[in-house]
Every structure is written in structure tokens, then in C-alpha cells.
Short mmCIF file of C-alpha atoms in Angstrom, two decimals:
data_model
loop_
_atom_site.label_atom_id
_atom_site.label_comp_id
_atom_site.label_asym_id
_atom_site.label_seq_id
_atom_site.Cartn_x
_atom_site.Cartn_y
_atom_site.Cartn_z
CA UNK A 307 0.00 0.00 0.00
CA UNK A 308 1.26 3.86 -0.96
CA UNK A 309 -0.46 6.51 0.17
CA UNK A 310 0.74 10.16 -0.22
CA UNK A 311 0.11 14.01 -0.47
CA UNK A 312 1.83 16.20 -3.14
CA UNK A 313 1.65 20.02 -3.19
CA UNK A 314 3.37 21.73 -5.93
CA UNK A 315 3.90 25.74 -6.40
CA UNK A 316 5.56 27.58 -9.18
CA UNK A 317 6.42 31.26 -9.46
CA UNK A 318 7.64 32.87 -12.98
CA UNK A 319 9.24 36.53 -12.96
CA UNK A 320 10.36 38.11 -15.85
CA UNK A 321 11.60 41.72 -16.83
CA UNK A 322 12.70 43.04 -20.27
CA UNK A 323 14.31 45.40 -21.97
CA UNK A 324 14.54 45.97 -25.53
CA UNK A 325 16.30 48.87 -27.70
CA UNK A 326 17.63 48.98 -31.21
CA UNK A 327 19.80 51.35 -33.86
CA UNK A 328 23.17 51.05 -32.32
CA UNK A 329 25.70 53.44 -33.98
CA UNK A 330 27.94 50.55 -33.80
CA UNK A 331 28.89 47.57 -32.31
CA UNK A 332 32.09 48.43 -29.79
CA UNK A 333 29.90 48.57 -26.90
CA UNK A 334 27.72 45.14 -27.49
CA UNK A 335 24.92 45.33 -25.42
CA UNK A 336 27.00 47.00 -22.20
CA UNK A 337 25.52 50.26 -23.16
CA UNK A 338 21.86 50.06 -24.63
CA UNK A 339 21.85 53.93 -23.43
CA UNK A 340 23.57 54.46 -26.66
CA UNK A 341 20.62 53.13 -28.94
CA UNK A 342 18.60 55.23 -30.89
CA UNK A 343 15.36 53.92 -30.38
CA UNK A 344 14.44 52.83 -26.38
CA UNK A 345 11.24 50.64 -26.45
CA UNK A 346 8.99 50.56 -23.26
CA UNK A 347 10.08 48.10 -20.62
CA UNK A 348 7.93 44.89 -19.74
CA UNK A 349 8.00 42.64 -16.57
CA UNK A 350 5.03 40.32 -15.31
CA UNK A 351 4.83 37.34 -12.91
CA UNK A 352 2.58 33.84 -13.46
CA UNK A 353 2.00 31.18 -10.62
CA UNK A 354 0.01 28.30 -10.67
CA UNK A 355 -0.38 25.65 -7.79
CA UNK A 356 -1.39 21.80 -8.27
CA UNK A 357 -2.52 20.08 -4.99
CA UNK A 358 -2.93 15.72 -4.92
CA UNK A 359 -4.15 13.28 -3.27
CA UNK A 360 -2.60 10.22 -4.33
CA UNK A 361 -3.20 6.12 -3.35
CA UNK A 362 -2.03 2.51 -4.75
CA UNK A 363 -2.37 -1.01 -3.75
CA UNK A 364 -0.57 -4.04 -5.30
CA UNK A 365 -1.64 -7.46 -4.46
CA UNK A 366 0.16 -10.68 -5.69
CA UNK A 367 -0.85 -14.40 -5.35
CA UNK A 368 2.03 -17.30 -5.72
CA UNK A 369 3.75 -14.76 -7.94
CA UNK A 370 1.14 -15.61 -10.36
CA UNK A 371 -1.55 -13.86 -10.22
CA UNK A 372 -1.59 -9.90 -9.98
CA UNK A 373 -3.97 -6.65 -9.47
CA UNK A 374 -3.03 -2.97 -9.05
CA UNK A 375 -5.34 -0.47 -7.97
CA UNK A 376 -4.57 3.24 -8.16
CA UNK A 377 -6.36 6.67 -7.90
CA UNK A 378 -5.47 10.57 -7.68
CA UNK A 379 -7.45 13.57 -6.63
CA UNK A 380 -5.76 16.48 -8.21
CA UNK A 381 -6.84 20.19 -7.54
CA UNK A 382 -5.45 22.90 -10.59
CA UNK A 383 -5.44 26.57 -9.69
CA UNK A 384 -5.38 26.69 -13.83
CA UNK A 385 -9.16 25.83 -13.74
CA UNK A 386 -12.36 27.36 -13.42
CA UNK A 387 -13.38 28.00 -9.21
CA UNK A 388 -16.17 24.85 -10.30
CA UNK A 389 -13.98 22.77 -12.07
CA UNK A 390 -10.54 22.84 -9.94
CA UNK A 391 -10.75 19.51 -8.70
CA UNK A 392 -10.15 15.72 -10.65
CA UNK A 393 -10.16 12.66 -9.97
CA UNK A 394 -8.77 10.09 -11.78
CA UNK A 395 -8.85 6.01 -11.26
CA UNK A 396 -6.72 3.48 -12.84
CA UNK A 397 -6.20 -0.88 -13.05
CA UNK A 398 -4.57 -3.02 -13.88
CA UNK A 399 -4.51 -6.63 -13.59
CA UNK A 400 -1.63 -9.73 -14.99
CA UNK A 401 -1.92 -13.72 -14.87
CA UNK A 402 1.70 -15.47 -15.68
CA UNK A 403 0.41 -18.64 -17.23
CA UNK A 404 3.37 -20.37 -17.49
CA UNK A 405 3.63 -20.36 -13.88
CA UNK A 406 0.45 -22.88 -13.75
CA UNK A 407 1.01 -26.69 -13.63
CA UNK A 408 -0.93 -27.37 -16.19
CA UNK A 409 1.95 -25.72 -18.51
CA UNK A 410 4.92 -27.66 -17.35
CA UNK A 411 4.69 -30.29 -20.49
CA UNK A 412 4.84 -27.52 -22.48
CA UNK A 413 8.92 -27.13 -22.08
CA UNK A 414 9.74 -24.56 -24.83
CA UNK A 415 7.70 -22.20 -22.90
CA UNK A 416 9.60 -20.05 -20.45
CA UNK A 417 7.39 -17.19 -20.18
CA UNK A 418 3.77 -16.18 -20.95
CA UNK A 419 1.91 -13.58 -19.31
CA UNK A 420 -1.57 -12.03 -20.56
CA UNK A 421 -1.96 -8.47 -18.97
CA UNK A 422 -5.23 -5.70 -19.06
CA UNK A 423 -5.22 -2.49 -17.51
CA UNK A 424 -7.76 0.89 -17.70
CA UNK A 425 -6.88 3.99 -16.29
CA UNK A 426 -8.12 7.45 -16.57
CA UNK A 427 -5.43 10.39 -16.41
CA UNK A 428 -5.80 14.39 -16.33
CA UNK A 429 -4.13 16.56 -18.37
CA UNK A 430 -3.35 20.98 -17.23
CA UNK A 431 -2.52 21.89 -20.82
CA UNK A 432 -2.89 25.70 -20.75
CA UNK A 433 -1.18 28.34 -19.24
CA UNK A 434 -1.95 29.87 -15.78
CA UNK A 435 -5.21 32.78 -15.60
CA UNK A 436 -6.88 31.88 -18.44
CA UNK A 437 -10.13 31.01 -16.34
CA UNK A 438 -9.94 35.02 -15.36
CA UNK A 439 -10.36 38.38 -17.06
CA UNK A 440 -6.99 39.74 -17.42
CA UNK A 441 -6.19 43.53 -18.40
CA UNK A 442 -2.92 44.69 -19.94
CA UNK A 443 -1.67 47.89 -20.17
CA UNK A 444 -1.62 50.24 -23.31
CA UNK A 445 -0.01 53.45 -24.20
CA UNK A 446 -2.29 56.12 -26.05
CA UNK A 447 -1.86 59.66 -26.91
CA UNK A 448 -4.84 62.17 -26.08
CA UNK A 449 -5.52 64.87 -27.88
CA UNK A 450 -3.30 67.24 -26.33
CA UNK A 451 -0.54 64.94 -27.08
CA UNK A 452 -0.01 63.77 -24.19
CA UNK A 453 0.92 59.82 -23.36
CA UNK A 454 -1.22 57.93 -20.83
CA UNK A 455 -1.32 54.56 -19.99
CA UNK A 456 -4.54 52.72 -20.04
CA UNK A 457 -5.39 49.25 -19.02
CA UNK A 458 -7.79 47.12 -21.62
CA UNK A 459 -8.91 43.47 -21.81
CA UNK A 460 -5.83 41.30 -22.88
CA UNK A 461 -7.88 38.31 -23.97
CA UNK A 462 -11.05 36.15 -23.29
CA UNK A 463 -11.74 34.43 -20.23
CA UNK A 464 -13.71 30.88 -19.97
CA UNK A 465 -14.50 30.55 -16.48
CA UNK A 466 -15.74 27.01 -17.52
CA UNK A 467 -12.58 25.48 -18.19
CA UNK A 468 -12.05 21.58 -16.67
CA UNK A 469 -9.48 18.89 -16.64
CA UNK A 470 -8.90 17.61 -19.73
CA UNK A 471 -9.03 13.79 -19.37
CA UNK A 472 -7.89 10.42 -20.96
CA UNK A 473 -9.04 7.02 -20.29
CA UNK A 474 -7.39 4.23 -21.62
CA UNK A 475 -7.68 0.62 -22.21
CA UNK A 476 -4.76 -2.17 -22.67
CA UNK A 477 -4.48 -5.80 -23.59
CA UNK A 478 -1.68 -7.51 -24.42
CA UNK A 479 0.20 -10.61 -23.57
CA UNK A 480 4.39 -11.17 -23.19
CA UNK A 481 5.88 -14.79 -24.63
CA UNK A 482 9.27 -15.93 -24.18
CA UNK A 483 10.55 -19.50 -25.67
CA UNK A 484 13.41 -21.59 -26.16
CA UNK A 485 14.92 -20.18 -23.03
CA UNK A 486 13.63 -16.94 -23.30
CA UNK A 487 15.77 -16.76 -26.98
CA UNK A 488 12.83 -15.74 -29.08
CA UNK A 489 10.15 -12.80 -27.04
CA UNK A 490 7.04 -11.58 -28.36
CA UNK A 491 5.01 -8.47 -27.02
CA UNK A 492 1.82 -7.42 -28.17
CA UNK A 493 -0.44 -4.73 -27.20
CA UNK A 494 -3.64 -3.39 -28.08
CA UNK A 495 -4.61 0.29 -26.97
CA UNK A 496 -7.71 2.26 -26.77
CA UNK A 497 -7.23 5.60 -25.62
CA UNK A 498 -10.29 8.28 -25.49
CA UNK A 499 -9.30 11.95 -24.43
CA UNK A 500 -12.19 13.72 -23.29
CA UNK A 501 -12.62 17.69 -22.84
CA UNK A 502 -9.77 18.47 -24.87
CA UNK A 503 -8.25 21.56 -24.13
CA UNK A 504 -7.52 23.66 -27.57
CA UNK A 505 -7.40 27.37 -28.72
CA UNK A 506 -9.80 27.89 -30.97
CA UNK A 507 -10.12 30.33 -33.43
CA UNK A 508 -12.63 33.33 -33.29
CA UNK A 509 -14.07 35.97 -35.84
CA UNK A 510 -12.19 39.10 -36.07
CA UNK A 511 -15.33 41.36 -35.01
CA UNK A 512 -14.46 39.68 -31.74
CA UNK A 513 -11.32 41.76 -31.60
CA UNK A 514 -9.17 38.75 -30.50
CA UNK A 515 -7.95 35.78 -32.23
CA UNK A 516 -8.69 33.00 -30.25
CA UNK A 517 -9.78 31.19 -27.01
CA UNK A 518 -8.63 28.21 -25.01
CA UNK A 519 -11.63 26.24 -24.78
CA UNK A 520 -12.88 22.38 -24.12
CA UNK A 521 -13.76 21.90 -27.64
CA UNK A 522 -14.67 17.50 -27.65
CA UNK A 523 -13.34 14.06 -27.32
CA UNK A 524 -10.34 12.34 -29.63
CA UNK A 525 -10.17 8.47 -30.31
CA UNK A 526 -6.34 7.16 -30.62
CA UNK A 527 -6.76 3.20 -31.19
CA UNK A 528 -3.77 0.47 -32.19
CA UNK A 529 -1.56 -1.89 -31.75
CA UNK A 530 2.21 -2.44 -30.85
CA UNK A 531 3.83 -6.01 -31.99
CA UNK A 532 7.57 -6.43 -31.14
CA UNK A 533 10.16 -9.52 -31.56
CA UNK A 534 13.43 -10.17 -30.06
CA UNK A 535 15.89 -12.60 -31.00
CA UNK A 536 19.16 -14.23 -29.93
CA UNK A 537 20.02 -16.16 -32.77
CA UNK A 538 23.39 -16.82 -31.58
CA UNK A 539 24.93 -16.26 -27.87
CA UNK A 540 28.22 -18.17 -27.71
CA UNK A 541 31.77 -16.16 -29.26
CA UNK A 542 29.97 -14.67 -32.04
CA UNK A 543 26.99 -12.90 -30.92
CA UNK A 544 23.49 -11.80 -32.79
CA UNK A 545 20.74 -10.41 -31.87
CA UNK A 546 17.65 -8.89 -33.64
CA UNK A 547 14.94 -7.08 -32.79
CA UNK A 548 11.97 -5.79 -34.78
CA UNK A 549 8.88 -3.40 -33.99
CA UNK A 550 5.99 -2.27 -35.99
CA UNK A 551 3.15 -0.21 -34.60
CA UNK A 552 -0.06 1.33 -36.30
CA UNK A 553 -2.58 4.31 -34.55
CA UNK A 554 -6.07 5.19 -35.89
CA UNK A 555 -7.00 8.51 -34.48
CA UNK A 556 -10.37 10.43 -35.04
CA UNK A 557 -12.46 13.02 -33.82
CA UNK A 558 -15.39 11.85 -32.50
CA UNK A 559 -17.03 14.99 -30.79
CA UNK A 560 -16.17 18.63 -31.33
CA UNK A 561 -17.89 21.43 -28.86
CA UNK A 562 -21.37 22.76 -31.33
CA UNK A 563 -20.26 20.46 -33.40
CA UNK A 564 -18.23 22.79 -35.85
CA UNK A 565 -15.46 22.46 -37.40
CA UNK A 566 -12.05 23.87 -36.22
CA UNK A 567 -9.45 25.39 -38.82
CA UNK A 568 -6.18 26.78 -38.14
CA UNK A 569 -4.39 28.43 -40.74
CA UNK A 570 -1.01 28.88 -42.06
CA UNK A 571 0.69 32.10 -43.13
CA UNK A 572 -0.52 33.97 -46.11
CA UNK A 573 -4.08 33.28 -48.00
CA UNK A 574 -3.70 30.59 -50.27
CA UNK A 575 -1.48 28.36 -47.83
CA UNK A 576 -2.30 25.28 -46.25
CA UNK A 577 -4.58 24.75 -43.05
CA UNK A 578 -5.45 22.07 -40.75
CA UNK A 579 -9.13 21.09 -39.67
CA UNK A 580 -10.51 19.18 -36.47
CA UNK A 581 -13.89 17.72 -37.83
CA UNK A 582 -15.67 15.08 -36.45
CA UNK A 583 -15.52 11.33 -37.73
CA UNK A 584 -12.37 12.40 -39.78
CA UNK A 585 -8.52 12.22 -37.89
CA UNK A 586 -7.24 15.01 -36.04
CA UNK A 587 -5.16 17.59 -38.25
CA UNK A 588 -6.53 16.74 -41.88
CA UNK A 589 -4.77 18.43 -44.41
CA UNK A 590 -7.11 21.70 -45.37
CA UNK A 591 -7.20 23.85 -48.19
CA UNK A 592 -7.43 24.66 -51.93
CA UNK A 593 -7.18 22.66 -55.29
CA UNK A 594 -4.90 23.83 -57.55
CA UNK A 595 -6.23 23.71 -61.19
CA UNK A 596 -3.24 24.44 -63.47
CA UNK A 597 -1.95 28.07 -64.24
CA UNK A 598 -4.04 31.17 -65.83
CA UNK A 599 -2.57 33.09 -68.53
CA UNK A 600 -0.08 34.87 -66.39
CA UNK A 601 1.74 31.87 -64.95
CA UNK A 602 -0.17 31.88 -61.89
CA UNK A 603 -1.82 29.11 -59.96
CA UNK A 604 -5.44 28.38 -60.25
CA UNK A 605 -7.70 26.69 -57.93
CA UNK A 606 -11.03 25.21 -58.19
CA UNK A 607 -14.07 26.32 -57.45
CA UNK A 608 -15.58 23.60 -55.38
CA UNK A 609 -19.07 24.99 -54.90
CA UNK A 610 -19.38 26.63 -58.46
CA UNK A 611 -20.23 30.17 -57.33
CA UNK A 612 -17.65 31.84 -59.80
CA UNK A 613 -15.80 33.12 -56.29
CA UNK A 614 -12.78 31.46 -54.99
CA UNK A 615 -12.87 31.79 -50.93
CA UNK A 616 -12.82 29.79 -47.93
CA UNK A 617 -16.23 28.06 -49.05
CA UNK A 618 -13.85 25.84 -51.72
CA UNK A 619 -11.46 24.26 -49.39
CA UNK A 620 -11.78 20.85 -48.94
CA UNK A 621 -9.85 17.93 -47.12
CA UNK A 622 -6.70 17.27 -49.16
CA UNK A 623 -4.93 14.57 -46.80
CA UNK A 624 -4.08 12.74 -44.14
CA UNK A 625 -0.96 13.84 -42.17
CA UNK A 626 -0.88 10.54 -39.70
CA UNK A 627 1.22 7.46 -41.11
CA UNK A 628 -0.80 4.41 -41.94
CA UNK A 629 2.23 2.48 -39.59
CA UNK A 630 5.44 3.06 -38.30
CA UNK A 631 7.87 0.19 -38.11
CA UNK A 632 11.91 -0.42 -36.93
CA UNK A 633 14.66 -3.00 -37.48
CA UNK A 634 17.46 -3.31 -35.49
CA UNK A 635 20.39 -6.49 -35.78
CA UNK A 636 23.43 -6.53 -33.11
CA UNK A 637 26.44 -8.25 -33.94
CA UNK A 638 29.54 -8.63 -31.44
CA UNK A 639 32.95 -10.90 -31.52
CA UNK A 640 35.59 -10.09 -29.01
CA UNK A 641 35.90 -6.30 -28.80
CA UNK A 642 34.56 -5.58 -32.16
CA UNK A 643 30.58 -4.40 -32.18
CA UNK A 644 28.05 -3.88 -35.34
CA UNK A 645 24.51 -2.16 -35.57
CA UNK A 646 22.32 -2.15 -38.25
CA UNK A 647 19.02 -0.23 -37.53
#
């Protein structure tokens, strides 16, 4: 049995001071007096505070049989004064098979173990205050020419803002034979995040860009496979080992149920879109449709209109890799070592 409390604090101070049009360079930056142009100072502090309650409990039988229970209470300052507090479970249980009797004919069989776990984990993923209204200050001139400083909103608040949360599932089993020579590992994964915590983009008659928000729930589902071999283990030694992994993700809820673009730099570039049912960070944008008569690239007009805007991009791609895989081979003889990956 563990049992514990954690409380964490953390304080950022910063102050700055930026000037430019040197005369020259003798001086460095051991004289920004001599600068031309003196920009206003800035300074600020952040601090956030995490608080947890924390448990676990492991339980074995005859080294066969195994269960782990955990579970967390965590309290964010980050969050909304409703939604400080989470709490997040987790299990996890193992059977070693080839422990039991009823394996022991089975010779060639060192080790087999099937495993299962599901746990449920929080995630802070935004910076500190942005549950509050916050004011920065501005410099204006009035109309006697004067400079003031005045204090205006310096973004949106969401007093609604929770833990962001994943829950995930795992089954897999371990296998060792012919003295453990050959290993197999194979895992399947279901992981849900729920709440996700994302800045999403607003309308410029808002007058500002964006807001951190929790905009819906992601799907990440696969499996890991993984071999290991020692083919030989005497003077000359050589090992392999090979790994190959593959990840569906979607988006299976989005906040209103709209669609979330981000944009790259300049008009025609590329985006990225959230939408639900399709994987997270599609490919976004235009169609090119050859060149017009100046050399320039054309792009289609999707909805026929005789207009090309926003209302023609479609989903081009799919940045996510359909698998990922790895090879790696060891070979050693006296003090001479070679890897292949």
C-alpha cells in the first residue's frame, strides 16, 4: 500500500528590456543607453499551484496472479473556481500462465503472461489565468498629445474550463521460448481523451484571435507487436529485434459540433481542420487547377459560385502514417561491435 500528499507551487518573474539602432557595435549590449530607439520596458509574474491526493495497492498471489489499484485527486489553480478539482482512477490486472502446472509439459515455454489495464489520467494543458479576465496595459496619446497609460482586456476568459481527461484501455500478452531466446510483445490500446483543451479560433469582429476552450473528445486506437531474438549467444553474438506499430485517431465529438481550422501564413497556404468522424489535423485547403494566362496558380471552385474563398477548401490529406515500423540487428565478436538499424 502507498499513500501520499503532493503540493506543488511555481512562481515565474520576468523583466525586459529591448532597444535597437546602435551606432555601432564596440559597446555590445554593455551600453543600450547608446541606442537610438528605447522601447517601453515589460516585466510580469505567473504562478500556478497543483494540490494531490494520491493512493495505490498491489496485491500478488504465488507470484502468479496480480492486481493494481490506483487513484489521484488532483486540484489545478489553472481551472475554473467549479472545475478545480479531478479525480482520476486506474487498473490493472496480470496472470503469468506459465507459472500454472498445467503448462509444465509444455517445455519450450519459459514465459507467458496475458496483462489488461484501464486507467483514466488528467491533463493541465494551458497556461496559468486563463479562467480570469486579465487587463494589460496600453499606451495612447490624447488629444493634447499627451501619453497615458490605459489598461484594456488582454484576452477572453472561460471561467468554464475543466481537466482535460484520458481514459485508456490495454491488452496484451508477453511470450518468451526456447529459453527466453525468441520474445514476443503485443499490445492493443484504446485511448479516449475527453474535454480536450484547444485554442480555438474566433471571428475578427471579436477583436481577439482565439480562445482556449474544451472543444470535444479524440479516439487514438492500435496496436504495438515487437520480436526479439538471440540467434546466436556463444563467441559470435546476434541479436535482432523488430517493432511495428499502427494508430487510428479520429475526432469523434467537437464542442457545437463545428469544425475547427487553423491556418497557415498567407491566404492561399495550407490549413489544418478538427472535424468530427475524420482524424485530427486533416490536411485543409485549396485545389490547384493548373496556371491562368499569367503563370499563376489556379484553384477550383468547389461549390461553383464563380468566387474562390474559404467556401472551396476541402480535405486534401491525411498527415498521420498508416504504420510506423523499426529494425534493429546486433552483432559482437571479441571487442569488435556492429549495428544495423
Amino acid at each position: 500500500l502507498v499513500g501520499g500528499f503532493t503540493y506543488q507551487t511555481n512562481k515565474d518573474r520576468y523583466t525586459g528590456i529591448s532597444v535597437s539602432g546602435f551606432p555601432n557595435n564596440i559597446t555590445q549590449n554593455y551600453n543600450l543607453g547608446s541606442a537610438t530607439t528605447i522601447n517601453p520596458p515589460s516585466s510580469g509574474i505567473s504562478k500556478w499551484s497543483l494540490v494531490s491526493w494520491l493512493g495505490r495497492a498491489n496485491y500478488s498471489i504465488r507470484s502468479k496472479y496480480f492486481l493494481t489499484v490506483s487513484a489521484r485527486a488532483d486540484g489545478s489553480s489553472r481551472f475554473g473556481n467549479d472545475n478545480k478539482w479531478g479525480v482520476f482512477p486506474s487498473g490493472a490486472v496480470a496472470w503469468r500462465v506459465s507459472d500454472e502446472s498445467f503448462m509444465n509439459s509444455l517445455k519450450f515455454i519459459n514465459n507467458l503472461k496475458f496483462r489488461a489495464s484501464y486507467g483514466i489520467t488528467g491533463n493541465t494543458a494551458l497556461s496559468p489565468y486563463q479562467s480570469l479576465n486579465r487587463l494589460s496595459s496600453v499606451r495612447y496619446i490624447d488629444a493634447g498629445q499627451a501619453e497615458n497609460i490605459g489598461y484594456a482586456p488582454s484576452g477572453i476568459s472561460n471561467s468554464k474550463l475543466k481537466w482535460e481527461t484520458t481514459s485508456q484501455l490495454d491488452i496484451g500478452f508477453d511470450l518468451g521460448i526456447i529459453n527466453n531466446q525468441l520474445s514476443f510483445t503485443f499490445d492493443y490500446y484504446k485511448k479516449n481523451t475527453n474535454n480536450l483543451l484547444a485554442s480555438v479560433p474566433l471571428p475578427p469582429s471579436v477583436g481577439f484571435g482565439n480562445i482556449i476552450q474544451n472543444i470535444g473528445e479524440i479516439q487514438n486506437e492500435g496496436i504495438e507487436v515487437s520480436v526479439n531474438a538471440d540467434i546466436l549467444t556463444k563467441g559470435f553474438k546476434w541479436d535482432i529485434s523488430a517493432q511495428v506499430s499502427s494508430n487510428k485517431n479520429k475526432v469523434v465529438k467537437l464542442s457545437g459540433n463545428k469544425d475547427i481550422v487553423s491556418a497557415g501564413a498567407g491566404a492561399m497556404s495550407g490549413y489544418n481542420i478538427a472535424r468530427t468522424g475524420q482524424p485530427l489535423g486533416m490536411f485543409y485547403g485549396y485545389i490547384e487547377d493548373g496556371l491562368d494566362v499569367n503563370g499563376l496558380i489556379k484553384y477550383k471552385d468547389i461549390n461553383g459560385d464563380g468566387v474562390i474563398n474559404p467556401l472551396d477548401r476541402v480535405i486534401l490529406g491525411n498527415p498521420n502514417p498508416d504504420f510506423i515500423f523499426g529494425f534493429n540487428s546486433n552483432f559482437q565478436y571479441k571487442n569488435f561491435d556492429l549495428n544495423i538499424f
